Coordinates of N, CA, C and O in Angstrom, one line a residue:
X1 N 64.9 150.7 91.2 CA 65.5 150.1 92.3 C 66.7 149.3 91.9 O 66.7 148.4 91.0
X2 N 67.7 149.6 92.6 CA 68.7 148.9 92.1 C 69.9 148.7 93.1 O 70.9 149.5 93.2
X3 N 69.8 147.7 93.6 CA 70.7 146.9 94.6 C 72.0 146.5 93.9 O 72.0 145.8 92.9
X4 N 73.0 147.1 94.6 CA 74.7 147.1 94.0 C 75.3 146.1 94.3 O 74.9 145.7 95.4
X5 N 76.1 145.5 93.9 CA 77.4 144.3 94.3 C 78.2 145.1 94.8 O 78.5 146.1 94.1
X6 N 79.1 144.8 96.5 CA 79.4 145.2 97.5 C 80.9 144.9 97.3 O 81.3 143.7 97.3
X7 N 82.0 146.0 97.1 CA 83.3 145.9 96.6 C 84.2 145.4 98.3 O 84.2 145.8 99.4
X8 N 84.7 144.2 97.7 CA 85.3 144.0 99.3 C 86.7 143.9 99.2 O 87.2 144.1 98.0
X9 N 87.6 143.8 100.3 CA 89.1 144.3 100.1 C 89.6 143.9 99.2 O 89.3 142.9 98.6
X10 N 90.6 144.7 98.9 CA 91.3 144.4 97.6 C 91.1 145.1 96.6 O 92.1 145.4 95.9
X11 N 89.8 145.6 96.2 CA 89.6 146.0 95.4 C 89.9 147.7 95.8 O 89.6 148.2 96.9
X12 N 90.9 148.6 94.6 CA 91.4 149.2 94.6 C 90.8 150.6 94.6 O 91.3 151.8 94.7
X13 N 89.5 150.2 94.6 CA 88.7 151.8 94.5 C 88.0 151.6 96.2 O 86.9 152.1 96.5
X14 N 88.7 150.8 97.1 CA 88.3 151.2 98.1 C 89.6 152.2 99.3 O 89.6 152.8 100.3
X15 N 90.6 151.9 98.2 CA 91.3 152.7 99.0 C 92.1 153.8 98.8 O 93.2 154.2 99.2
X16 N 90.7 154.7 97.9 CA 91.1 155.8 97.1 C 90.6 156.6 97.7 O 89.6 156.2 98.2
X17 N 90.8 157.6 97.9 CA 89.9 158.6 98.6 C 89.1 158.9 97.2 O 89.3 158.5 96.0
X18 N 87.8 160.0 98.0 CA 86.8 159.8 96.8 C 86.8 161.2 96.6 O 87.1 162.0 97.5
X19 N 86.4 161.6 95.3 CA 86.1 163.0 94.8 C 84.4 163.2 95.1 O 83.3 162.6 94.9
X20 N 85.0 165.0 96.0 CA 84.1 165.3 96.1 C 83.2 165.7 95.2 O 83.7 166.3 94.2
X21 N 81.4 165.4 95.3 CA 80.1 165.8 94.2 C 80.3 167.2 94.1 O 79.9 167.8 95.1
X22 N 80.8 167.8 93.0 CA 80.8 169.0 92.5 C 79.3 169.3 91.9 O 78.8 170.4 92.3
X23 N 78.6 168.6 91.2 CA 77.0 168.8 91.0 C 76.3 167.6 90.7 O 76.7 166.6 90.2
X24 N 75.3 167.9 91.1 CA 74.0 167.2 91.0 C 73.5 166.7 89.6 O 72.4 167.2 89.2
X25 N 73.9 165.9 88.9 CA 73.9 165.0 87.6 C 73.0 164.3 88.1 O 72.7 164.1 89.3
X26 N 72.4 163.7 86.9 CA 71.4 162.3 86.8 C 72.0 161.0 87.4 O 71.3 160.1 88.1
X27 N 73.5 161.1 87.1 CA 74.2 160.1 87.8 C 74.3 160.1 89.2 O 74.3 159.0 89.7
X28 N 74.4 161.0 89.8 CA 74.3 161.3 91.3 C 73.3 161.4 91.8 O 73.1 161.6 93.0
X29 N 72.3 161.2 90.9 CA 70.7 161.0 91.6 C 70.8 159.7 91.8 O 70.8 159.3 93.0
X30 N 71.0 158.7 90.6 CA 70.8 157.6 90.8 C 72.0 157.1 92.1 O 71.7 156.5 93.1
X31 N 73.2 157.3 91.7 CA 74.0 156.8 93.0 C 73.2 157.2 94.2 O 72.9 156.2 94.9
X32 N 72.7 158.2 94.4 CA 72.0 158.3 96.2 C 70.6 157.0 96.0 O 70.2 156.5 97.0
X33 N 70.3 156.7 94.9 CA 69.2 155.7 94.9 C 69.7 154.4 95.2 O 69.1 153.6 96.0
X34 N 70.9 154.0 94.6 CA 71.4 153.0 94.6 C 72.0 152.6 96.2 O 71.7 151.6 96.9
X35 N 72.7 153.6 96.5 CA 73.4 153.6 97.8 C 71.9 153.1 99.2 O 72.0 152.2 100.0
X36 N 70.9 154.0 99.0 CA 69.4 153.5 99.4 C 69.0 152.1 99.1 O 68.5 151.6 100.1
X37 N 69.1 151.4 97.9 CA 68.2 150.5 97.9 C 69.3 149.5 98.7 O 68.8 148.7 99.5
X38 N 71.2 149.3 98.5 CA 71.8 148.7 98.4 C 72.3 148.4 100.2 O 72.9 147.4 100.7
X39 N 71.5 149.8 101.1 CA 72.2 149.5 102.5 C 70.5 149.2 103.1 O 70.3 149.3 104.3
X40 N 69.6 149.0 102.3 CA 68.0 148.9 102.9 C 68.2 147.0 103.2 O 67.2 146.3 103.5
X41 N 68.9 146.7 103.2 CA 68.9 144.8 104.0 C 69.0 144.9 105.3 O 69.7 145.7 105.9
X42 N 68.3 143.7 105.8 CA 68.9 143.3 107.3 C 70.1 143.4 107.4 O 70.9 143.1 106.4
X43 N 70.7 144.0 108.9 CA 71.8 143.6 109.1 C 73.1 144.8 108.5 O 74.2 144.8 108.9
X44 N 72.7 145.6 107.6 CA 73.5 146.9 106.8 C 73.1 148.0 107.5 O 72.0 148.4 107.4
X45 N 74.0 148.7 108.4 CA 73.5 150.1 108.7 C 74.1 151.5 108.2 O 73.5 152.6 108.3
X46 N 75.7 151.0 107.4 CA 75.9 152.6 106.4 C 76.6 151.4 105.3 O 76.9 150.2 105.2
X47 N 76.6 152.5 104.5 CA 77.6 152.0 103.0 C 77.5 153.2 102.4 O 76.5 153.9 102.3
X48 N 79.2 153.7 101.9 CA 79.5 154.3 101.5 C 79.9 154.3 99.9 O 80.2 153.2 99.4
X49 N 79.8 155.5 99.2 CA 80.1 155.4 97.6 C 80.8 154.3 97.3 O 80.3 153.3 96.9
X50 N 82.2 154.5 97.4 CA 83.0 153.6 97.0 C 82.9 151.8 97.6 O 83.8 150.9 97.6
X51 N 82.0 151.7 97.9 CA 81.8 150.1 98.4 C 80.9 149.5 97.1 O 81.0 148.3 97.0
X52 N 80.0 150.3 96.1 CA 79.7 150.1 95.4 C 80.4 150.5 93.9 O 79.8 150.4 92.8
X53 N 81.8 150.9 94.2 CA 82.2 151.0 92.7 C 82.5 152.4 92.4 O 83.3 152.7 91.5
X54 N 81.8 153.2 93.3 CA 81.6 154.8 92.9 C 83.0 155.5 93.9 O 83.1 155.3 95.1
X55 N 83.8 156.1 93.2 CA 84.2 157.4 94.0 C 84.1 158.7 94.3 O 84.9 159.5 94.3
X56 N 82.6 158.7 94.7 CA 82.5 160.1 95.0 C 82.0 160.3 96.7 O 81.6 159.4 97.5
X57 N 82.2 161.4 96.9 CA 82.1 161.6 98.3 C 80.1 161.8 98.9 O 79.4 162.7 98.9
X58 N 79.9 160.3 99.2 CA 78.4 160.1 99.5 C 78.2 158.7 100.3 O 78.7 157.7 99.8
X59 N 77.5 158.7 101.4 CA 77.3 157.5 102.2 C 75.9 157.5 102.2 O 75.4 158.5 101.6
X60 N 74.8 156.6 102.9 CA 74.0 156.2 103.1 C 73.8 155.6 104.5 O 74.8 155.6 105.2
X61 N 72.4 155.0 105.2 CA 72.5 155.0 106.1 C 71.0 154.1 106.3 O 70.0 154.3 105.6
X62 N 71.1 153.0 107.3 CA 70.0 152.6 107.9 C 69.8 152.0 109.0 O 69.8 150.8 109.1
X63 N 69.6 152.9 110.1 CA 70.3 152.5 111.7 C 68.5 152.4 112.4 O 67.7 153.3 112.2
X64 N 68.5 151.6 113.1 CA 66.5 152.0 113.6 C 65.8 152.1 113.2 O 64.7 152.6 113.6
X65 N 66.0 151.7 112.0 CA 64.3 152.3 111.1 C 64.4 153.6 110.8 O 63.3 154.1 110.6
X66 N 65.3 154.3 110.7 CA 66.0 155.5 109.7 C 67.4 155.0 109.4 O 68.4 154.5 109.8
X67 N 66.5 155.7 107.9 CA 67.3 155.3 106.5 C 67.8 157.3 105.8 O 67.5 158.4 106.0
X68 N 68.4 156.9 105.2 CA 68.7 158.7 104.9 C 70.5 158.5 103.9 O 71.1 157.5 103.7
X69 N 70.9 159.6 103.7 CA 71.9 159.8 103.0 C 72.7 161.3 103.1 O 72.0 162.3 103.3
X70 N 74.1 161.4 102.8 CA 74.6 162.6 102.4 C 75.5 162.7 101.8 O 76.3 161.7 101.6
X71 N 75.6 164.1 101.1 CA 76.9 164.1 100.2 C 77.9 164.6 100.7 O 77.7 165.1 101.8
X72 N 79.0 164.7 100.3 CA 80.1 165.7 100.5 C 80.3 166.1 102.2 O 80.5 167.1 102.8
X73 N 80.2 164.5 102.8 CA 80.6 164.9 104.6 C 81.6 165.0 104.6 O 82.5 164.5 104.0
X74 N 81.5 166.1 105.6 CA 82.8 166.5 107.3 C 82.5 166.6 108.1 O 81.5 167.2 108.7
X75 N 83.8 165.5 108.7 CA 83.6 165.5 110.2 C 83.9 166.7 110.5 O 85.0 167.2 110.2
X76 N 83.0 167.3 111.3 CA 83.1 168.8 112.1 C 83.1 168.4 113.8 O 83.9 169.2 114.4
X77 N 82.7 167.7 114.4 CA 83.0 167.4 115.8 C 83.4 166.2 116.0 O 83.3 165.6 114.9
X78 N 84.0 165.5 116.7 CA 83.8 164.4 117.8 C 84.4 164.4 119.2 O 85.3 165.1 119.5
X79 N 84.0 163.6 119.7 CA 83.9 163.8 121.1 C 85.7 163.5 121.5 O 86.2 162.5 121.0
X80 N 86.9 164.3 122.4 CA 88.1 163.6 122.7 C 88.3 163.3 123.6 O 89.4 162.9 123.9
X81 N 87.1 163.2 124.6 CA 87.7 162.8 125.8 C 87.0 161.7 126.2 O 87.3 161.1 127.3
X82 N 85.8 161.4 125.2 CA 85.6 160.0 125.8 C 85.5 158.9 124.1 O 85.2 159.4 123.0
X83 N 85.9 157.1 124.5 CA 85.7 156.4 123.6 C 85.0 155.4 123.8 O 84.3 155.4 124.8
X84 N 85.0 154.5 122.8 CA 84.2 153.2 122.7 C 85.1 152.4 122.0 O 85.4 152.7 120.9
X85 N 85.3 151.6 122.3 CA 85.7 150.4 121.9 C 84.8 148.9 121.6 O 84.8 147.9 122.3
X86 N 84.0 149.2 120.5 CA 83.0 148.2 120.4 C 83.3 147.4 118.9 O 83.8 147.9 117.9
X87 N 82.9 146.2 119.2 CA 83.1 145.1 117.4 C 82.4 146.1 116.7 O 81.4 146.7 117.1
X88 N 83.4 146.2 115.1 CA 83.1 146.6 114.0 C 83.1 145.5 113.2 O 83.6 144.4 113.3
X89 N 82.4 146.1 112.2 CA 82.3 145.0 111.1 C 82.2 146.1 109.9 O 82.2 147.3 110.1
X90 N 82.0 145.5 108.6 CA 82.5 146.1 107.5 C 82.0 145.1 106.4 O 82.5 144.0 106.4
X91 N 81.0 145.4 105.4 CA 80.4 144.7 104.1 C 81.3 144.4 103.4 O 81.1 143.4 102.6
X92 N 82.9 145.3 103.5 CA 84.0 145.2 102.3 C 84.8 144.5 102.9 O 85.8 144.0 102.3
X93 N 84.3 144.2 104.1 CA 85.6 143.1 105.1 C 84.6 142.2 106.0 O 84.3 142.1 107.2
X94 N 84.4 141.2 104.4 CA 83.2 140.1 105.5 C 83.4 139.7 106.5 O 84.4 140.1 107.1
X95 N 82.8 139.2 106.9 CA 82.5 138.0 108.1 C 83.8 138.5 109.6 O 83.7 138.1 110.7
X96 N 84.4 139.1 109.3 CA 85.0 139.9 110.6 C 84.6 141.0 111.4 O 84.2 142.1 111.0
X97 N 84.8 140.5 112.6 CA 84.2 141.6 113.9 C 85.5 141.8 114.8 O 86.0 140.8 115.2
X98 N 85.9 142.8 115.0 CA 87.1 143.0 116.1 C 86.6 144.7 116.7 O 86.0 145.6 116.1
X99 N 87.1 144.8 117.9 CA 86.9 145.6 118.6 C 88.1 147.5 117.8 O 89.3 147.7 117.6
X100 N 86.8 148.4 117.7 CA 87.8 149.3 116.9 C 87.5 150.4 117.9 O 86.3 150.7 118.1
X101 N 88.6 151.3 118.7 CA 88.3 152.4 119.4 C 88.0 153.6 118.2 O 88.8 154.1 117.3
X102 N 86.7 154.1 118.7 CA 86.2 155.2 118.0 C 85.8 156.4 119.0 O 85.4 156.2 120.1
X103 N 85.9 157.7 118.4 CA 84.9 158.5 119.6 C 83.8 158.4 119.8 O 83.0 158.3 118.8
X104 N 83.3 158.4 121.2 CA 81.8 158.1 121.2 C 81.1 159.1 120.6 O 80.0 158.7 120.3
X105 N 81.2 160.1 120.4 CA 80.3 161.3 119.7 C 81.3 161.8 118.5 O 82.4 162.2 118.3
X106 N 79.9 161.4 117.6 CA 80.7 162.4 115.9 C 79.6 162.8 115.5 O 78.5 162.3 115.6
X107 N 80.1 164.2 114.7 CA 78.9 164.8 113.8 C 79.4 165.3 112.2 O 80.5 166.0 112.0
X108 N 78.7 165.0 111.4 CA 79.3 165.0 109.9 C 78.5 166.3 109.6 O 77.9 166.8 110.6
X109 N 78.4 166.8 108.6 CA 77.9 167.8 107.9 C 78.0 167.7 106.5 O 79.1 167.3 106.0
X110 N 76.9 168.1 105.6 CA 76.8 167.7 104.5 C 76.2 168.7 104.0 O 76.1 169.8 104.3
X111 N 75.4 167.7 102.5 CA 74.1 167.8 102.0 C 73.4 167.2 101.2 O 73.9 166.3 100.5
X112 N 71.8 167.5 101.0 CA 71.2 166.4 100.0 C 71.1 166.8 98.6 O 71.4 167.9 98.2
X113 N 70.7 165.9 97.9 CA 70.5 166.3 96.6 C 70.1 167.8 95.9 O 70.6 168.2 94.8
X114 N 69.3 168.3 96.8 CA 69.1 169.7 96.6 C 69.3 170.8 97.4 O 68.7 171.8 97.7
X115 N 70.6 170.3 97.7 CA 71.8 171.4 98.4 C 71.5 172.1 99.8 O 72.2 172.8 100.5
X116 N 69.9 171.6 100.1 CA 70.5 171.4 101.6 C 70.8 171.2 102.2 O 71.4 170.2 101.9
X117 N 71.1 171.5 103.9 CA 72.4 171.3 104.9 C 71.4 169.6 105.3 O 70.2 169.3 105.3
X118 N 72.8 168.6 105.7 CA 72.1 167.3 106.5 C 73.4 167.1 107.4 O 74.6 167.1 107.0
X119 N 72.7 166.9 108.6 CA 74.0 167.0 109.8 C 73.3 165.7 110.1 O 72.1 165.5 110.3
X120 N 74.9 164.0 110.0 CA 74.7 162.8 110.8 C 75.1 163.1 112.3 O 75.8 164.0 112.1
X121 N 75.1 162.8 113.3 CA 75.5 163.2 114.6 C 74.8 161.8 115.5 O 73.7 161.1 115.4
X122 N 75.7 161.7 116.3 CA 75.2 160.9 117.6 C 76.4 160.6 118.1 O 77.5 160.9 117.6
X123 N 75.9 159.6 119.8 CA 76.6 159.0 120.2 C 76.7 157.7 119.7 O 76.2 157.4 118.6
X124 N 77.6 156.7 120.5 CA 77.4 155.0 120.1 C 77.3 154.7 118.8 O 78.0 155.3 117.9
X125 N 76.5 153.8 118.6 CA 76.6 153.6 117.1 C 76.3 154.6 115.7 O 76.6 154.4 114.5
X126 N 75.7 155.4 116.2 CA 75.3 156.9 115.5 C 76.9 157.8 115.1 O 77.2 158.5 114.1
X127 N 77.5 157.2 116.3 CA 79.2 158.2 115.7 C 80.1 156.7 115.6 O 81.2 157.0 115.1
X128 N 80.1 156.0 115.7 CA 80.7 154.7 114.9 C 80.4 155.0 113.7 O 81.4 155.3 113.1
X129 N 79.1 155.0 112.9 CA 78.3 155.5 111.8 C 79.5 156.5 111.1 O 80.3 156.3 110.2
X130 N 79.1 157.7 111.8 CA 79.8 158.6 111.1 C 81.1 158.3 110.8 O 81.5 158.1 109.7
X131 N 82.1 158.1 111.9 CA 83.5 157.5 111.1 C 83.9 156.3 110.6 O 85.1 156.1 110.4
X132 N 82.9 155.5 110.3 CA 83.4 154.3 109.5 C 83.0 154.6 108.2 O 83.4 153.9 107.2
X133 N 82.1 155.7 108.0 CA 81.8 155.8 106.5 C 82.7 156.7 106.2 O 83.2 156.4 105.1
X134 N 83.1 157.7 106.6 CA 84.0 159.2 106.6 C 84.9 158.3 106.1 O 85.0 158.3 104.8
X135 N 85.8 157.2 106.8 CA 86.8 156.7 106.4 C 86.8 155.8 105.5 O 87.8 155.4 104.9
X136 N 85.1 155.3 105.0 CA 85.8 154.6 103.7 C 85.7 156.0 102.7 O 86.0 155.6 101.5
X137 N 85.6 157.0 102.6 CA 85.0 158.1 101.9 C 86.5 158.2 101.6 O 86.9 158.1 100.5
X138 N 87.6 158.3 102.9 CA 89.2 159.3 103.1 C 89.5 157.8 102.3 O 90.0 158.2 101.3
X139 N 89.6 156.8 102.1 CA 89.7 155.0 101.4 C 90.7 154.2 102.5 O 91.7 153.5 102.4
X140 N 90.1 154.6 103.5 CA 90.7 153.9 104.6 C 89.6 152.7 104.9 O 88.4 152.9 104.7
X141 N 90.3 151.5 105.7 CA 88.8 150.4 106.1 C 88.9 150.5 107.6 O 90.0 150.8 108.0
X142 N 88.1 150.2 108.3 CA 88.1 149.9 109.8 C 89.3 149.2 110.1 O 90.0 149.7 111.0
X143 N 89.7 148.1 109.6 CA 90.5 147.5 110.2 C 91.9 148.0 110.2 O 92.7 147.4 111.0
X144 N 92.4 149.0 109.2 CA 93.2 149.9 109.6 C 93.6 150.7 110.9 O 94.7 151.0 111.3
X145 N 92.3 151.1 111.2 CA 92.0 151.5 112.9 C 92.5 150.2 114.0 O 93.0 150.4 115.1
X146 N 92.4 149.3 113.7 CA 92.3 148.5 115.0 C 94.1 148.2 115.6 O 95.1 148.3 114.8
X147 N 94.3 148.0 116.8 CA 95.6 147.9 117.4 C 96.4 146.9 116.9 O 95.9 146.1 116.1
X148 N 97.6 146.6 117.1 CA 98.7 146.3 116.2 C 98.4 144.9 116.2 O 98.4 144.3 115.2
X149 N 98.1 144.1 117.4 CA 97.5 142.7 117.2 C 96.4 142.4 117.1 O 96.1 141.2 117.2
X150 N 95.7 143.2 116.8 CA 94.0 142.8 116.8 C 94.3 142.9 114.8 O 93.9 141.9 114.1
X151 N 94.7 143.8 114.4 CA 95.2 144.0 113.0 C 95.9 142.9 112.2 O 95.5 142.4 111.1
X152 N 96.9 142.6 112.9 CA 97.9 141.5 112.4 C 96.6 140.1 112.6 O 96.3 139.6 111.5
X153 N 96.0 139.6 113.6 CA 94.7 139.0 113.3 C 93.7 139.2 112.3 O 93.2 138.3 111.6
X154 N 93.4 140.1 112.1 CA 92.4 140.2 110.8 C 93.1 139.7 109.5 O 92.7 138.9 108.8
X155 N 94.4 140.6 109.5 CA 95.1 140.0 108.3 C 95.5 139.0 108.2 O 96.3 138.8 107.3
X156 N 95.2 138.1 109.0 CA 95.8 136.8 109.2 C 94.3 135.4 108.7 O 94.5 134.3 108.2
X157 N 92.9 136.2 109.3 CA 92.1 135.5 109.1 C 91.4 135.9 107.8 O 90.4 135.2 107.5
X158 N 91.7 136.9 107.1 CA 91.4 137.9 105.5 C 92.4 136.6 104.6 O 91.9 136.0 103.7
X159 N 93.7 136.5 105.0 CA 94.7 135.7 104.3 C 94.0 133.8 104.1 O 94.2 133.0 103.2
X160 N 93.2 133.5 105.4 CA 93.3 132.4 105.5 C 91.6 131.8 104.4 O 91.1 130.8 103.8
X161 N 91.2 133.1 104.7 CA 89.6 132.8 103.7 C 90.0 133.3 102.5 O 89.0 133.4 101.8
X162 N 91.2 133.7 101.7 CA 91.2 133.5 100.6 C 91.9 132.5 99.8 O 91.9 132.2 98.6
X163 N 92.6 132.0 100.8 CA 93.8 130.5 100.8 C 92.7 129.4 100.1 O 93.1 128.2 99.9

């Protein structure tokens, strides 16, 4: 069991895109374990490879009392004709919440450790899920997403908690 220290902005392997898991190593066992023990706290519902250091293409997940993981997602659907505009938040971008328009329906496609298929999919926070992890995967953060003044605010209160 092994709970990770959580890479927060700035740190330059967050805004890398990540290489995709070409195979199943000892090391990528343990990253899917790590990624597991590291998003199992109150209050964490995905965390993605690279929030812990890793660049490879794998997120995690614990939304309702399901917990789970995958490798190597794509987004294959989401919904275009309807949104949500709901507070995001982000482990790599503490203590900020701002409203981020997402589609209300997304479905990722993957797989697990032993190269079966794992499809994330939902509405609401289920496809929030899927593209806030997809995008730290592409090394983009949520707050990239947000509108030109909701943005210039974040960077403004990111600037003032490191002052």
């Amino acid at each position: 069991m092994a709970k990770r220290d959580i890479r927060i902005i700035g740190d330059p392997v967050l805004r890398t895109p990540c290489d995709p898991i070409k195979e199943i190593t000892p090391g990528v066992r343990q990253l899917v374990q790590d990624l597991l023990d590291t998003v199992d706290e109150p209050g964490r519902a995905g965390l993605a490879a690279n929030q812990i250091g890793v660049s490879l293409r794998a997120f995690s997940w614990n939304i309702e009392g399901n917990m789970g993981y995958i490798l190597n997602p794509v987004i294959t659907d989401m919904s275009t004709d309807e949104f949500q505009n709901d507070d995001e938040g982000c482990l790599s971008v503490p203590d900020l919440w701002f409203p981020c328009k997402r589609a209300v329906y997304a479905r990722a496609e993957g797989t697990d450790l032993d190269g079966k298929p794992v499809v994330v999919e939902g509405d609401g926070i289920w496809g929030q899920l899927v593209q806030h992890e997809v995008d730290h995967l592409d090394g983009y953060l949520y707050i990239d997403r947000l509108e030109r003044s909701l943005k210039k605010e974040a960077f403004r209160q990111l600037r003032e908690k490191q002052a």
